[in-house]
Short mmCIF file of the C-alpha atoms (twelve columns), coordinates in Angstrom:
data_MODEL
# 
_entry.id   MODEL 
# 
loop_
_atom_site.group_PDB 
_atom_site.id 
_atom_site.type_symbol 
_atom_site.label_atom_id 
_atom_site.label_alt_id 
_atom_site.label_comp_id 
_atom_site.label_asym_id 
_atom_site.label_seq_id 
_atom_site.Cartn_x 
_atom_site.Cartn_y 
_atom_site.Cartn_z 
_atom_site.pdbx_PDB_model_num 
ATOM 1   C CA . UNK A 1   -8.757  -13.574 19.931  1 
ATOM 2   C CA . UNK A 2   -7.984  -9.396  20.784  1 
ATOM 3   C CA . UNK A 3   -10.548 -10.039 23.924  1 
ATOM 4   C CA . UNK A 4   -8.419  -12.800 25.390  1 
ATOM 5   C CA . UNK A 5   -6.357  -11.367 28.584  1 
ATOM 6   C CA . UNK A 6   -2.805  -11.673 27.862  1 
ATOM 7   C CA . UNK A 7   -2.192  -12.021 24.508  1 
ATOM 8   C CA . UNK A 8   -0.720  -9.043  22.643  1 
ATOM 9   C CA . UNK A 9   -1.907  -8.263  18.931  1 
ATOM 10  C CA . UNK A 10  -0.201  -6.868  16.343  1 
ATOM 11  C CA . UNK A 11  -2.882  -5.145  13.635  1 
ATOM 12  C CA . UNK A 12  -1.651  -4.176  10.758  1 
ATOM 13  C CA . UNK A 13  -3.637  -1.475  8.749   1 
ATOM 14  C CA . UNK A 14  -5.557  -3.313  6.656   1 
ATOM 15  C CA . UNK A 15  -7.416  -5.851  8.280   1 
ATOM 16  C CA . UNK A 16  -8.706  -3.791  11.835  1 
ATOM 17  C CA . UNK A 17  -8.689  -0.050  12.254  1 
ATOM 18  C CA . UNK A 18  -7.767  2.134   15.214  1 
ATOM 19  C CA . UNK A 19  -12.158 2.722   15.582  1 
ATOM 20  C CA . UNK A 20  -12.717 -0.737  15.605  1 
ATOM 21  C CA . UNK A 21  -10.695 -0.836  18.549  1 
ATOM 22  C CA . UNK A 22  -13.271 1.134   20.800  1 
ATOM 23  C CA . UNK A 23  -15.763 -1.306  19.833  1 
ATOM 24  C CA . UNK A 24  -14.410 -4.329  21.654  1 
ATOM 25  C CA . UNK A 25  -15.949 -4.743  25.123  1 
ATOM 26  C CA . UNK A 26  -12.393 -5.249  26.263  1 
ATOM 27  C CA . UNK A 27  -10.997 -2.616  24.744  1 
ATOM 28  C CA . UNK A 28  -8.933  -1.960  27.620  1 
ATOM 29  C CA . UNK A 29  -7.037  -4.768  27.955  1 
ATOM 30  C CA . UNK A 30  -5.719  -4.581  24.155  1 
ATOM 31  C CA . UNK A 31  -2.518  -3.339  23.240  1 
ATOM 32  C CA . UNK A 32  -2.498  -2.269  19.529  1 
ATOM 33  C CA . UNK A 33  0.418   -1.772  17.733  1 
ATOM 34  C CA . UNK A 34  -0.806  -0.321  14.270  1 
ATOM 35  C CA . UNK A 35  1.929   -0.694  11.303  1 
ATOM 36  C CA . UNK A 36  2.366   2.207   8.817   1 
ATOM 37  C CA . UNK A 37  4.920   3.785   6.807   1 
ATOM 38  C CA . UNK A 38  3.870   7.650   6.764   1 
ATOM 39  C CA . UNK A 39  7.009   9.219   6.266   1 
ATOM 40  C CA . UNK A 40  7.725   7.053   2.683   1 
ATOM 41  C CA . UNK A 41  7.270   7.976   -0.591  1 
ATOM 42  C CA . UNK A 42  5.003   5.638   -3.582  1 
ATOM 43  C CA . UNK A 43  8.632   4.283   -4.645  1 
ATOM 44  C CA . UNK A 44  9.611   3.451   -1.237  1 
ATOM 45  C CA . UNK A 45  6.526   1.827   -0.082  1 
ATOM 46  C CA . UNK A 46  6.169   0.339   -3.513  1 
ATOM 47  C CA . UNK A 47  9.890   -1.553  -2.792  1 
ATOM 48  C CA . UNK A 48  8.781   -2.832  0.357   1 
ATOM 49  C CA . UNK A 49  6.102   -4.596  -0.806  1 
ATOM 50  C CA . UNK A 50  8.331   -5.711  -3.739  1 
ATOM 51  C CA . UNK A 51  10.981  -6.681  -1.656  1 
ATOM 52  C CA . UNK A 52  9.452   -8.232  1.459   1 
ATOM 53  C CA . UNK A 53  6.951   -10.341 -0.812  1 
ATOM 54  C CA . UNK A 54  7.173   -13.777 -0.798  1 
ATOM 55  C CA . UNK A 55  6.799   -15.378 -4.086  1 
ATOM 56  C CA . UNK A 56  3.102   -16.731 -2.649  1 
ATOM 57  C CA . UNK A 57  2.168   -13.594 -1.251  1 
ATOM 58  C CA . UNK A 58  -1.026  -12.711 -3.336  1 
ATOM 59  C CA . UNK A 59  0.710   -9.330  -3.877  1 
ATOM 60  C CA . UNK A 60  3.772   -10.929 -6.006  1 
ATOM 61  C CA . UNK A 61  1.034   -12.398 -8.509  1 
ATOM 62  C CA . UNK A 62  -0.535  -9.255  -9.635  1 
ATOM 63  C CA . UNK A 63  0.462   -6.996  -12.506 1 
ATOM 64  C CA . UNK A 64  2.128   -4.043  -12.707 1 
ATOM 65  C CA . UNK A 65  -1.449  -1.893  -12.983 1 
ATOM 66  C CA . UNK A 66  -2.590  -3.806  -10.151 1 
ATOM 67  C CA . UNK A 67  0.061   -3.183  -7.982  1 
ATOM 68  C CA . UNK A 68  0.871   0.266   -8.359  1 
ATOM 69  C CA . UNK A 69  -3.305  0.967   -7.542  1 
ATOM 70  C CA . UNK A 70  -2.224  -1.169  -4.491  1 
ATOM 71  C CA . UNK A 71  0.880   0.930   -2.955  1 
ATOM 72  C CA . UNK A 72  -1.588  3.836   -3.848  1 
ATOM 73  C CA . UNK A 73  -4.300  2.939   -1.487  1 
ATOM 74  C CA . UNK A 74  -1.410  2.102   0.858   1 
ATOM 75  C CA . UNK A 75  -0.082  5.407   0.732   1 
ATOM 76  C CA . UNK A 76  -3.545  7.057   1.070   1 
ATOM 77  C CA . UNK A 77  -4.157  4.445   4.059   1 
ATOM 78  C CA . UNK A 78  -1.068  5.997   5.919   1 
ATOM 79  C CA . UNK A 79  -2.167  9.426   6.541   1 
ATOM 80  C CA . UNK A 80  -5.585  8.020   7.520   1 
ATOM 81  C CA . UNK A 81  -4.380  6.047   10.240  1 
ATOM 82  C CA . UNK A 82  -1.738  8.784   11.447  1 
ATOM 83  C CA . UNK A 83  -4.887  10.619  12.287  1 
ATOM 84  C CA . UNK A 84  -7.122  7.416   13.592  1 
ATOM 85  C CA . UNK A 85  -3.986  6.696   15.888  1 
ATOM 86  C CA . UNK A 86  -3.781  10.162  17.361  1 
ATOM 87  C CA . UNK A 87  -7.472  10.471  17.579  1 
ATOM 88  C CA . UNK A 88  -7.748  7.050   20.114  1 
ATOM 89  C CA . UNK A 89  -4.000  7.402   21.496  1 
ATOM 90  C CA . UNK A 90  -2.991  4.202   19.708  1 
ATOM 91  C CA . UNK A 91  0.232   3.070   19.145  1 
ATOM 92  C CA . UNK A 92  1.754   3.820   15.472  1 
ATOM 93  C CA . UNK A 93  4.844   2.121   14.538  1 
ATOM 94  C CA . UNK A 94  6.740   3.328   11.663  1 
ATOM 95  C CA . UNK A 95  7.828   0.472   9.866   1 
ATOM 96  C CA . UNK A 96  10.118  2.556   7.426   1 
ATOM 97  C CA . UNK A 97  11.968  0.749   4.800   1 
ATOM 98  C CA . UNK A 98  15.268  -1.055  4.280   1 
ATOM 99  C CA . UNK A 99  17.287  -1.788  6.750   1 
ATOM 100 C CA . UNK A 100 15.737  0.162   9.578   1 
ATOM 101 C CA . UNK A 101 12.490  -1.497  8.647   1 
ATOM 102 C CA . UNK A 102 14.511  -4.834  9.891   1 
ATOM 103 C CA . UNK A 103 15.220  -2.733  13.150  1 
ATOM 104 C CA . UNK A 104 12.254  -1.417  13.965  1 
ATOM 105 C CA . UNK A 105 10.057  -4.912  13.411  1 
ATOM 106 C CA . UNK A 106 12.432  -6.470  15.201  1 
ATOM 107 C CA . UNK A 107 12.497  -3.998  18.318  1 
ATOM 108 C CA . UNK A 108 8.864   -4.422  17.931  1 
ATOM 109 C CA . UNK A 109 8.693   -7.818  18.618  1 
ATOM 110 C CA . UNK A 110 10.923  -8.223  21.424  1 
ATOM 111 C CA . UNK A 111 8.610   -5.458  23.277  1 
ATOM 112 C CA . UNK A 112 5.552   -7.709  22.364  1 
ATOM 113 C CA . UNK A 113 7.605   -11.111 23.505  1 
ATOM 114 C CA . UNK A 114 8.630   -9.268  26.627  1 
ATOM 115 C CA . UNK A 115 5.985   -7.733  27.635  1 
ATOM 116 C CA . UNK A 116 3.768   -10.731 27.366  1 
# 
């Protein structure tokens, strides 16, 4: 789907990295808008994925143990793909949390519906 002409992606951090982007043969025609929230702390990154689950997200059925591993590797993630993003001039957007999370998806969207 990222090598169709036209269509806009948005990858999230966890399921396609900024170096996976060099490897399309398109690559070029991609715009990447990689979500992160490297300015937040565990507890504020831990509350977003609290609060912004839905009660079938698979990350509202884990445990407690579980969960905290999870916004760990989340928060270990974030400085990784800082660095990724820099490294191949991809876009970062800094989802922060509350309401300027809202914002900031939001804005985000209506550049990807507009620009499309």
């Amino acid at each position: 789907m990222l090598e169709i002409e036209g269509i806009d992606s948005v990858i999230d951090m966890y399921d396609f990295l900024p170096a996976d982007i060099c490897k399309l043969q398109n690559k070029d025609k991609v715009k990447a808008n990689f979500l992160a929230y490297p300015g937040l702390s565990l507890e504020e990154i831990k509350f977003n994925v609290i609060h912004y689950a839905k009660p079938t997200d698979w990350i509202a059925q884990v445990n407690e143990e579980y969960l905290n591993d999870c916004v760990k590797r989340f928060y270990a993630r974030n400085d990784q793909l800082v660095k990724a993003c820099c490294k191949y001039n991809l876009k970062l957007v800094d989802t922060k949390c509350g309401e300027d999370r809202n914002l900031v998806l939001n804005q985000l969207f209506n550049e990807i519906v507009n620009d499309g």
